[in-house]
XYZ file of N, CA, C and O in Angstrom:
780
model
N 145.491 77.629 110.259
C 145.355 77.401 111.680
C 143.940 77.720 112.201
O 143.485 79.043 111.851
N 143.221 76.754 112.863
C 142.030 77.173 113.341
C 142.209 78.534 114.800
O 143.057 78.369 115.291
N 140.922 78.863 114.951
C 140.650 79.733 115.834
C 141.042 79.042 117.042
O 141.605 79.746 118.167
N 140.537 78.074 117.638
C 140.652 77.263 118.775
C 142.051 77.160 118.810
O 142.491 77.376 119.971
N 142.816 76.558 117.817
C 144.454 76.428 117.996
C 145.099 77.548 118.373
O 146.223 77.462 119.286
N 144.597 78.462 117.618
C 145.410 79.751 118.181
C 145.078 80.284 119.444
O 146.229 80.843 120.048
N 144.023 79.906 119.981
C 143.622 80.457 121.389
C 144.317 79.465 122.632
O 144.987 79.931 123.715
N 144.626 78.235 122.086
C 145.078 77.129 122.785
C 146.762 77.671 123.025
O 147.292 77.575 123.846
N 147.249 78.264 121.931
C 148.617 78.600 121.439
C 148.939 79.866 122.556
O 149.856 80.039 123.166
N 147.961 80.732 122.548
C 148.218 81.929 123.253
C 148.086 81.484 124.978
O 148.928 82.019 125.512
N 147.260 80.607 125.252
C 146.982 80.182 126.478
C 148.530 79.262 127.006
O 148.720 79.932 128.310
N 148.997 78.789 126.257
C 150.301 78.059 126.573
C 151.598 79.390 126.717
O 152.133 78.886 127.875
N 151.616 80.074 125.964
C 152.610 80.867 125.957
C 152.396 82.043 127.235
O 153.209 82.173 127.956
N 151.114 82.410 127.357
C 151.083 82.868 128.653
C 150.872 82.189 130.174
O 150.946 83.004 131.005
N 150.569 80.933 129.951
C 150.645 79.954 131.111
C 149.264 80.268 131.554
O 149.216 80.019 132.885
N 148.301 80.859 131.037
C 147.037 80.672 131.415
C 146.024 79.567 131.202
O 146.109 79.128 129.991
N 145.500 78.939 132.156
C 144.618 77.839 131.888
C 142.964 78.528 132.424
O 142.614 79.265 133.420
N 142.056 78.306 131.176
C 140.834 78.734 131.551
C 140.162 77.613 131.730
O 139.992 76.700 130.820
N 139.682 77.434 133.213
C 138.750 76.425 133.415
C 137.488 76.508 132.914
O 136.533 75.225 132.994
N 136.936 77.866 133.001
C 135.453 77.869 132.433
C 135.122 78.000 131.202
O 136.010 78.652 130.555
N 134.467 77.160 130.413
C 133.976 77.560 129.378
C 132.748 78.344 129.185
O 131.816 78.174 129.998
N 132.171 79.092 128.188
C 131.397 79.825 128.352
C 130.445 79.083 127.670
O 130.346 78.874 126.388
N 128.973 79.063 128.169
C 128.192 78.205 127.433
C 126.802 79.223 127.086
O 126.715 80.085 128.062
N 126.439 79.153 126.031
C 125.492 79.786 125.617
C 123.923 79.450 125.110
O 123.862 78.195 124.885
N 123.068 80.427 125.829
C 121.689 79.633 125.962
C 121.313 80.048 124.481
O 121.313 80.979 123.913
N 120.221 78.741 124.018
C 119.549 78.943 123.021
C 118.267 79.103 122.983
O 117.535 78.830 124.131
N 117.466 79.853 122.277
C 116.038 79.826 122.112
C 115.685 79.849 120.821
O 116.451 80.406 119.558
N 114.237 79.714 120.602
C 113.721 79.797 119.326
C 112.623 80.697 119.167
O 111.958 80.808 119.781
N 112.761 81.532 117.846
C 111.798 82.462 117.561
C 110.306 81.782 117.139
O 110.274 80.631 116.763
N 109.375 82.543 116.928
C 108.129 81.847 116.584
C 108.085 81.435 115.176
O 107.599 80.353 114.997
N 109.071 81.950 114.166
C 109.208 81.115 112.885
C 110.121 80.132 112.743
O 110.557 79.808 111.830
N 110.721 79.796 114.035
C 111.625 78.627 113.982
C 113.238 79.077 114.021
O 114.011 78.324 114.120
N 113.374 80.222 113.890
C 114.808 80.703 113.772
C 115.568 80.487 115.110
O 115.015 80.790 116.410
N 116.873 80.103 115.254
C 117.355 79.712 116.327
C 118.441 80.905 116.783
O 119.131 81.416 116.117
N 118.149 81.460 118.128
C 118.890 82.635 118.433
C 119.881 82.213 119.784
O 119.326 81.062 120.454
N 120.694 82.805 119.935
C 121.644 82.659 120.845
C 122.408 83.738 121.532
O 122.618 84.451 121.060
N 122.466 83.477 123.235
C 122.737 84.530 124.084
C 123.702 84.052 125.082
O 123.237 82.951 125.630
N 124.473 84.649 125.897
C 125.230 84.295 126.921
C 123.728 84.031 127.907
O 123.881 83.217 128.743
N 123.069 85.130 127.957
C 121.822 85.182 128.892
C 121.125 85.883 128.327
O 121.130 86.859 127.661
N 119.910 85.671 128.175
C 118.629 86.268 127.839
C 118.390 87.234 128.721
O 117.242 87.070 129.672
N 118.912 88.235 128.612
C 118.625 89.263 129.907
C 118.941 90.614 129.000
O 119.746 90.749 128.120
N 118.533 91.719 129.957
C 118.763 92.818 129.325
C 120.218 93.428 129.396
O 121.157 93.166 129.938
N 120.598 94.046 128.045
C 122.037 94.356 127.732
C 122.877 93.473 127.131
O 124.234 93.851 126.989
N 122.344 92.093 127.100
C 123.357 90.872 126.644
C 123.181 91.252 125.164
O 122.191 91.600 124.341
N 124.393 90.175 124.568
C 124.510 90.111 123.080
C 123.497 89.013 122.563
O 123.685 88.209 123.341
N 122.840 89.136 121.612
C 122.231 87.933 121.056
C 122.333 87.843 119.642
O 122.473 88.985 118.894
N 122.609 86.732 119.149
C 123.078 86.292 117.819
C 122.028 85.272 117.122
O 121.459 84.459 117.904
N 121.871 85.329 115.732
C 121.342 84.368 114.860
C 122.063 83.344 114.730
O 123.410 83.369 114.333
N 121.832 82.078 114.881
C 122.529 80.754 114.510
C 122.445 80.394 113.032
O 121.199 79.822 112.980
N 123.553 80.415 112.440
C 123.597 79.820 111.209
C 124.442 79.083 110.991
O 125.125 78.667 111.663
N 124.491 77.982 109.667
C 125.451 77.019 109.535
C 126.872 77.541 110.051
O 127.726 76.798 110.463
N 126.968 78.563 109.181
C 128.465 79.207 109.125
C 129.020 79.994 110.029
O 130.087 79.905 110.517
N 128.239 80.999 110.388
C 128.464 81.997 111.580
C 127.484 82.195 112.384
O 126.226 81.909 112.292
N 127.795 83.350 113.050
C 126.695 83.955 113.702
C 126.437 85.415 113.535
O 127.323 85.979 113.463
N 125.072 85.780 113.533
C 124.884 86.967 112.773
C 123.981 87.695 113.977
O 123.277 87.097 114.877
N 124.488 89.235 114.201
C 123.853 89.721 115.339
C 122.268 89.951 114.797
O 121.954 90.443 113.652
N 121.482 89.885 115.825
C 119.853 90.099 115.704
C 119.568 91.216 115.475
O 120.142 92.217 116.129
N 118.957 91.665 114.408
C 118.724 93.111 113.733
C 117.934 93.869 114.714
O 116.926 93.096 115.879
N 117.548 94.940 114.727
C 116.818 95.719 115.377
C 115.123 95.288 115.234
O 114.885 95.401 114.011
N 114.562 95.461 116.069
C 113.008 95.060 115.918
C 112.404 94.158 117.360
O 113.238 94.117 118.254
N 111.225 93.718 117.240
C 110.426 92.896 118.273
C 110.487 91.502 117.694
O 109.930 91.427 116.603
N 110.656 90.887 118.770
C 110.573 89.180 118.197
C 109.875 88.674 119.264
O 109.850 88.674 120.512
N 109.062 87.495 119.008
C 108.159 86.546 119.884
C 108.947 85.355 119.838
O 109.140 84.674 118.859
N 109.222 84.937 121.043
C 109.930 83.741 121.233
C 108.828 82.708 121.135
O 107.762 83.024 121.348
N 109.040 81.394 120.958
C 108.255 80.318 120.911
C 107.660 80.015 122.338
O 106.555 79.424 122.407
N 108.155 80.572 123.382
C 107.547 80.212 124.665
C 106.464 81.407 124.955
O 105.988 81.609 126.049
N 106.341 82.504 123.995
C 105.199 83.230 124.243
C 105.948 84.926 124.703
O 105.308 86.007 124.806
N 107.291 84.748 125.090
C 107.894 86.082 125.469
C 108.473 86.983 124.300
O 108.444 86.337 123.383
N 108.313 88.251 124.594
C 108.583 89.189 123.643
C 110.082 89.774 123.831
O 110.763 90.215 125.133
N 111.062 89.544 122.667
C 111.990 90.098 122.568
C 112.286 91.452 122.047
O 112.014 91.501 120.392
N 112.795 92.398 122.362
C 112.679 93.617 122.122
C 114.444 94.009 121.682
O 115.148 94.144 122.635
N 114.930 94.202 120.429
C 116.266 94.949 120.095
C 115.901 96.051 119.626
O 115.538 96.477 118.730
N 116.750 97.121 120.422
C 116.661 98.787 119.720
C 118.251 99.258 119.311
O 118.426 99.915 118.473
N 119.269 98.381 119.646
C 120.755 98.486 118.997
C 120.926 97.033 118.516
O 120.717 95.986 119.320
N 121.509 96.927 117.196
C 121.699 95.459 116.690
C 122.541 94.825 117.507
O 123.648 95.148 117.875
N 121.840 93.734 117.653
C 122.709 92.370 118.364
C 122.638 92.447 120.110
O 122.995 91.917 120.806
N 121.832 93.537 120.675
C 121.899 93.970 122.014
C 120.282 93.830 122.391
O 119.491 94.612 122.056
N 119.948 92.984 123.630
C 118.905 92.928 124.133
C 118.454 94.239 124.859
O 119.098 94.611 125.705
N 117.383 94.562 124.510
C 117.008 96.085 125.281
C 115.919 95.463 126.368
O 116.025 95.972 127.272
N 114.942 94.603 125.954
C 114.170 94.010 127.216
C 113.651 92.643 126.700
O 113.315 92.116 125.555
N 113.044 91.759 127.679
C 112.716 90.378 127.473
C 111.548 90.692 128.473
O 111.590 90.625 129.740
N 110.613 89.812 128.125
C 109.260 89.893 128.702
C 108.252 89.157 128.293
O 108.007 88.903 127.110
N 106.969 89.285 128.805
C 105.731 88.420 128.618
C 105.210 89.656 127.331
O 105.588 90.542 127.584
N 104.812 88.980 126.333
C 104.150 89.635 125.275
C 102.936 90.720 125.714
O 102.341 89.947 126.420
N 102.863 92.159 125.547
C 101.955 92.794 125.718
C 100.977 92.988 124.795
O 101.600 93.109 123.494
N 99.707 92.585 125.050
C 98.562 92.859 123.824
C 98.145 94.114 124.208
O 97.687 94.635 124.915
N 97.878 94.793 122.668
C 97.172 96.166 122.866
C 95.842 96.131 123.606
O 94.928 94.967 123.103
N 95.562 96.867 124.210
C 94.071 96.981 124.962
C 93.119 97.570 123.792
O 93.425 98.458 122.921
N 92.032 96.625 123.581
C 90.910 97.397 122.947
C 90.338 98.528 123.028
O 90.444 99.257 124.387
N 89.966 99.297 121.756
C 89.507 100.584 121.982
C 88.485 100.859 123.246
O 87.711 99.989 122.720
N 88.520 102.164 123.654
C 86.982 102.252 124.409
C 85.887 102.308 123.517
O 86.074 103.299 122.731
N 84.814 102.339 124.019
C 83.476 102.682 123.415
C 83.265 104.070 123.570
O 83.635 104.484 124.749
N 82.986 104.765 122.577
C 82.388 106.341 122.791
C 81.920 106.507 123.717
O 80.415 105.612 123.949
N 81.572 107.398 124.379
C 80.784 107.871 125.119
C 79.409 108.588 124.963
O 79.674 108.627 123.421
N 78.470 108.165 125.696
C 76.929 108.829 125.068
C 76.822 109.921 124.527
O 76.370 110.227 123.365
N 77.688 110.808 124.993
C 77.598 112.338 124.391
C 78.150 112.349 123.081
O 77.789 113.062 122.254
N 79.484 111.791 122.662
C 79.899 111.758 121.615
C 79.085 111.086 120.635
O 78.970 111.154 119.351
N 78.185 109.883 120.843
C 77.520 109.255 119.888
C 76.397 110.375 119.535
O 75.978 110.266 118.394
N 75.841 110.826 120.452
C 74.697 111.864 120.228
C 75.343 113.086 119.225
O 74.589 113.409 118.401
N 76.359 113.444 119.514
C 77.053 114.550 118.543
C 77.275 113.902 117.309
O 76.764 114.937 116.206
N 77.504 112.945 117.310
C 77.708 112.394 115.804
C 76.380 112.155 115.079
O 76.462 112.322 113.823
N 75.554 111.819 115.620
C 73.887 111.370 115.321
C 73.479 112.983 114.799
O 73.034 113.024 113.808
N 73.679 113.910 115.557
C 73.291 115.321 115.147
C 73.968 115.611 113.935
O 73.623 116.487 112.949
N 75.360 115.506 113.617
C 76.029 115.743 112.507
C 75.495 115.073 111.499
O 75.096 115.938 110.315
N 75.045 113.882 111.609
C 74.519 113.117 110.017
C 73.094 113.657 109.916
O 73.100 113.684 108.720
N 72.216 114.082 110.806
C 71.073 114.526 110.581
C 70.961 116.114 109.825
O 70.415 116.524 108.906
N 72.039 116.678 110.460
C 72.421 118.041 109.814
C 72.863 117.931 108.189
O 72.503 118.790 107.248
N 73.550 116.863 107.993
C 74.118 116.625 106.638
C 72.949 116.347 105.825
O 72.248 115.572 106.266
N 72.799 116.706 104.820
C 71.861 116.295 103.497
C 72.260 115.747 102.197
O 73.503 116.282 102.001
N 71.332 114.860 101.722
C 72.134 114.379 100.489
C 71.984 115.099 99.269
O 70.351 115.678 99.396
N 72.446 115.209 98.276
C 72.363 115.831 97.173
C 71.130 115.230 96.167
O 71.036 113.949 95.853
N 70.271 116.032 95.665
C 69.456 115.322 94.975
C 69.718 115.535 93.615
O 71.019 115.945 92.909
N 68.878 114.713 92.675
C 69.668 114.734 90.899
C 69.520 116.182 90.579
O 70.150 116.560 89.486
N 68.440 117.056 90.761
C 68.436 118.403 90.512
C 69.751 119.138 90.905
O 70.299 120.008 90.031
N 69.956 118.890 92.166
C 71.227 119.562 92.678
C 72.453 119.261 91.796
O 73.252 120.220 91.276
N 72.497 117.973 91.707
C 73.380 117.631 90.911
C 73.774 117.810 89.465
O 74.756 118.614 88.607
N 72.631 118.127 88.764
C 72.431 118.768 87.379
C 72.917 120.153 87.436
O 73.729 120.859 86.272
N 72.320 120.736 88.396
C 72.680 122.418 88.425
C 74.047 122.617 88.555
O 74.948 123.167 87.900
N 74.748 121.904 89.555
C 76.249 121.893 89.781
C 76.950 121.436 88.392
O 78.173 122.133 87.805
N 76.541 120.511 87.737
C 77.340 119.988 86.305
C 76.941 121.018 85.289
O 77.915 121.515 84.582
N 75.972 121.563 85.303
C 75.515 123.060 84.375
C 76.617 124.109 84.660
O 77.371 124.419 83.781
N 76.706 124.339 86.163
C 77.684 125.278 86.511
C 79.419 124.871 85.863
O 79.847 125.781 85.251
N 79.812 123.642 86.016
C 80.781 123.361 85.531
C 81.127 123.314 84.316
O 82.004 123.979 83.584
N 80.135 123.048 83.336
C 80.112 123.039 81.935
C 80.538 124.493 81.605
O 81.229 125.054 80.825
N 79.902 125.548 82.208
C 79.934 126.811 81.793
C 81.251 127.521 82.457
O 81.972 128.277 81.612
N 81.845 127.106 83.391
C 83.276 127.410 83.909
C 84.341 126.861 82.849
O 85.173 127.598 82.442
N 84.230 125.704 82.357
C 84.996 125.114 81.401
C 84.769 125.968 79.808
O 85.947 125.949 79.676
N 83.630 126.273 79.491
C 83.751 126.761 78.228
C 84.177 128.106 78.735
O 85.155 128.522 77.550
N 83.989 129.057 79.649
C 84.838 130.258 79.863
C 86.345 130.172 79.964
O 87.230 130.827 79.401
N 86.904 128.998 80.368
C 88.308 128.937 80.613
C 88.813 128.599 79.116
O 89.876 128.998 78.746
N 88.170 127.698 78.231
C 88.362 127.500 77.077
C 88.743 128.479 76.051
O 89.446 128.780 75.182
N 87.186 129.651 76.286
C 87.504 130.972 75.331
C 88.851 131.595 75.983
O 89.692 132.365 75.054
N 88.959 131.698 76.804
C 90.198 132.643 77.593
C 91.519 132.018 76.511
O 92.384 132.478 76.864
N 91.865 130.690 76.972
C 92.748 129.811 76.727
C 92.990 130.039 75.131
O 94.294 130.327 74.739
N 91.848 130.270 74.392
C 91.903 130.473 72.891
C 92.639 131.714 72.765
O 93.561 131.854 71.968
N 91.799 132.501 73.331
C 92.211 134.081 72.983
C 93.730 134.203 73.471
O 94.654 135.050 72.594
N 94.080 133.722 74.598
C 95.420 133.930 75.099
C 96.264 133.431 74.463
O 97.573 134.068 74.181
N 96.012 132.114 73.704
C 96.995 131.680 72.883
C 97.332 132.297 71.472
O 98.358 132.748 71.217
N 95.875 132.949 71.034
C 96.369 133.843 69.825
C 97.111 135.029 70.169
O 98.044 135.738 69.170
N 96.895 135.649 71.100
C 97.006 137.113 71.492
C 98.669 136.752 71.928
O 99.563 137.792 71.349
N 99.024 135.772 72.350
C 100.512 135.328 72.902
C 101.119 135.104 71.532
O 102.318 135.864 71.499
N 100.887 134.577 70.695
C 101.616 134.129 69.264
C 101.852 135.842 68.672
O 102.555 136.020 67.855
N 100.653 136.648 68.585
C 100.905 137.757 67.874
C 101.738 138.740 68.547
O 102.595 139.176 68.167
N 101.901 138.716 69.928
C 102.680 139.717 70.679
C 104.264 139.103 70.484
O 105.223 140.124 70.107
N 104.512 137.806 70.129
C 105.523 137.230 70.025
C 106.304 137.430 68.567
O 107.485 137.842 68.500
N 105.598 137.676 67.406
C 105.601 137.819 66.290
C 106.241 139.382 66.203
O 107.045 139.761 65.628
N 105.336 140.254 66.736
C 105.608 141.732 66.941
C 106.850 141.759 67.711
O 107.755 142.814 66.964
N 107.251 141.297 68.787
C 108.341 141.452 69.433
C 109.752 140.968 68.602
O 110.523 141.807 68.492
N 109.609 140.043 67.813
C 110.525 139.528 66.894
C 110.767 140.381 65.787
O 111.987 140.857 65.468
N 109.656 141.076 65.237
C 109.711 142.057 64.067
C 110.600 143.131 64.470
O 111.437 143.704 64.029
N 110.233 143.659 65.978
C 110.897 144.885 66.300
C 112.326 144.799 66.592
O 113.122 145.387 66.342
N 112.519 143.593 67.298
C 114.116 143.196 67.319
C 115.162 143.283 66.059
O 116.142 143.737 65.862
N 114.329 142.622 64.999
C 115.030 142.460 63.762
C 115.166 143.809 63.038
O 116.048 144.228 62.469
N 114.211 144.632 63.272
C 114.208 145.999 62.535
C 115.410 146.890 63.353
O 116.081 147.805 62.700
N 115.760 146.421 64.658
C 116.888 147.438 65.230
C 118.095 146.919 65.070
O 119.217 147.564 65.337
N 118.316 145.760 64.486
C 119.613 144.997 63.989
C 120.291 145.822 62.787
O 119.624 145.955 61.975
N 121.294 146.331 63.317
C 122.311 147.048 61.779
C 122.646 146.020 60.994
O 123.115 144.880 61.452
N 122.527 146.131 59.478
C 123.060 145.205 58.870
C 124.672 145.440 58.725
O 125.224 146.455 58.961
N 125.229 144.235 58.725
C 126.708 144.200 58.623
C 127.308 143.788 57.215
O 126.788 142.631 56.896
N 128.236 144.246 56.751
C 128.773 143.847 55.302
C 130.080 143.395 55.758
O 130.728 144.131 56.243
N 130.268 142.442 55.105
C 131.654 141.666 55.143
C 132.598 142.172 54.077
O 132.199 141.645 52.966
N 133.486 142.718 54.465
C 134.609 143.287 53.335
C 135.807 142.462 53.447
O 136.816 142.941 54.220
N 136.142 141.450 53.012
C 137.648 140.997 52.939
C 138.340 141.850 52.381
O 140.104 141.421 52.680
N 138.267 142.344 51.523
C 139.738 143.314 50.625
C 139.732 144.871 51.329
O 140.638 145.465 51.011
N 139.594 144.622 52.627
C 139.841 146.253 53.023
C 141.358 146.208 53.321
O 141.771 145.551 53.467
N 141.618 147.412 53.236
C 143.107 148.066 53.643
C 143.178 147.808 54.855
O 142.821 148.253 55.806
N 144.680 146.965 54.760
C 145.147 146.739 56.338
C 146.258 147.347 56.420
O 147.394 147.627 55.521
N 146.421 148.298 57.371
C 147.880 149.113 57.511
C 148.861 147.853 57.802
O 148.946 147.337 58.966
N 149.776 148.007 56.935
C 150.991 146.997 57.203
C 151.911 148.064 57.731
O 152.621 149.043 57.153
N 152.535 147.784 58.949
C 153.579 148.411 59.409
C 155.183 147.931 58.822
O 155.308 146.879 58.883
N 155.794 148.912 58.217
C 157.146 148.550 57.739
C 158.097 148.815 58.936
O 158.403 149.689 59.124
N 158.859 147.692 59.173
C 159.783 147.889 60.410
C 161.184 147.609 59.481
O 161.616 146.755 59.082
N 161.679 149.119 59.949
C 163.080 149.018 59.493
C 164.177 149.158 60.698
O 164.229 150.193 61.344
N 164.344 148.118 61.333
C 165.207 147.838 62.216
C 166.966 148.650 61.986
O 167.143 149.345 62.972
N 167.219 148.523 61.078
C 168.374 149.263 61.160
C 168.948 150.451 60.997
O 169.468 151.040 61.569
N 167.488 151.307 60.723
C 167.689 153.054 60.699
C 167.163 152.999 62.215
O 167.785 154.138 62.447
N 166.729 152.457 62.989
C 166.469 152.973 64.259
C 167.631 152.939 65.277
O 167.471 153.618 66.178
N 168.089 151.710 65.294
C 169.506 151.405 66.034
C 170.513 152.255 65.742
O 170.669 152.775 64.721
N 171.452 152.291 66.587
C 173.016 152.733 66.484
C 173.739 152.059 65.891
O 173.380 150.924 65.386
N 174.865 152.704 65.367
C 175.966 151.885 64.506
C 176.634 150.960 65.529
O 177.012 151.702 66.852
N 176.863 149.852 65.395
C 177.164 148.911 66.378
C 178.728 148.262 65.942
O 179.099 148.824 64.479
N 179.640 147.826 66.398
C 181.055 147.222 66.155
C 181.127 146.594 64.839
O 181.766 146.827 63.783
N 179.555 145.833 64.891
C 179.673 144.768 63.491
C 179.600 145.680 62.428
O 179.666 145.363 61.282
N 178.590 146.575 62.546
C 178.285 147.667 61.421
C 179.559 148.209 60.861
O 179.427 148.249 59.877
N 180.307 148.730 61.618
C 181.234 149.428 61.335
C 182.357 148.460 60.626
O 183.158 148.756 59.413
N 182.413 147.316 61.096
C 183.268 146.422 60.312
C 182.804 145.976 59.075
O 183.672 145.992 57.883
N 181.301 145.651 59.101
C 181.156 145.401 57.726
C 181.185 146.721 56.403
O 181.086 146.502 55.453
N 181.037 147.961 57.123
C 181.208 149.221 56.288
C 182.652 149.305 55.487
O 182.721 149.631 54.295
N 183.434 148.958 56.555
C 184.914 149.017 56.141
C 185.142 147.909 55.241
O 185.762 148.355 54.224
N 184.629 146.717 55.211
C 184.806 145.511 54.202
C 184.043 146.036 53.151
O 184.845 145.536 52.012
N 183.154 146.526 52.998
C 182.439 147.227 51.828
C 183.020 147.947 51.159
O 183.114 148.011 50.015
N 183.709 149.013 51.715
C 184.776 150.018 51.083
C 185.898 149.279 50.471
O 186.295 149.903 49.221
N 186.456 148.377 51.037
C 187.515 147.724 50.258
C 187.162 147.114 49.009
O 187.938 146.834 47.982
N 185.834 146.659 49.108
C 185.529 145.758 47.719
C 185.105 146.728 46.591
O 185.335 146.382 45.370
N 184.889 148.048 47.065
C 184.661 148.740 45.815
C 185.897 149.408 45.190
O 186.687 149.818 44.613
């Protein structure tokens, strides 16, 4: 059963007649997408029209083909609609700022080839020092680890496994520890008759 048929049955059962049909307004976005709303106004629902269904318009800012801008901050709900606002160009810097920037440029000087060569030699010296320290530290670290392992091994006591060790076997004689029971007395009398 279609939705319209169900709606008509409900109307018949309730005895309600709806004389007004809701007509939706349509508009197109710049990219040609058709959108639909009851009214293109703040707080109204807006949908993208597809062949199968209507989809709520995602959050964002959209330009309509008539030049208006549509802003959606909650999915499917219009926050605002109006003329597109163009960003104002940045103001030109004041004369004082221009003069300050020029002074900074004058204070900065470019490095010469000699300066660069000197910096390069310093960097090479630092690299050599770091490599020496790394080599020494690696050798020292290996020696320290070997010494620590030797010390730990010397402190470990040797353990001999002896599977033939005497184990104390407890002999449990249950009959001597307990008192005489009726069964014991009967068995003793039976034993006397056999002798």
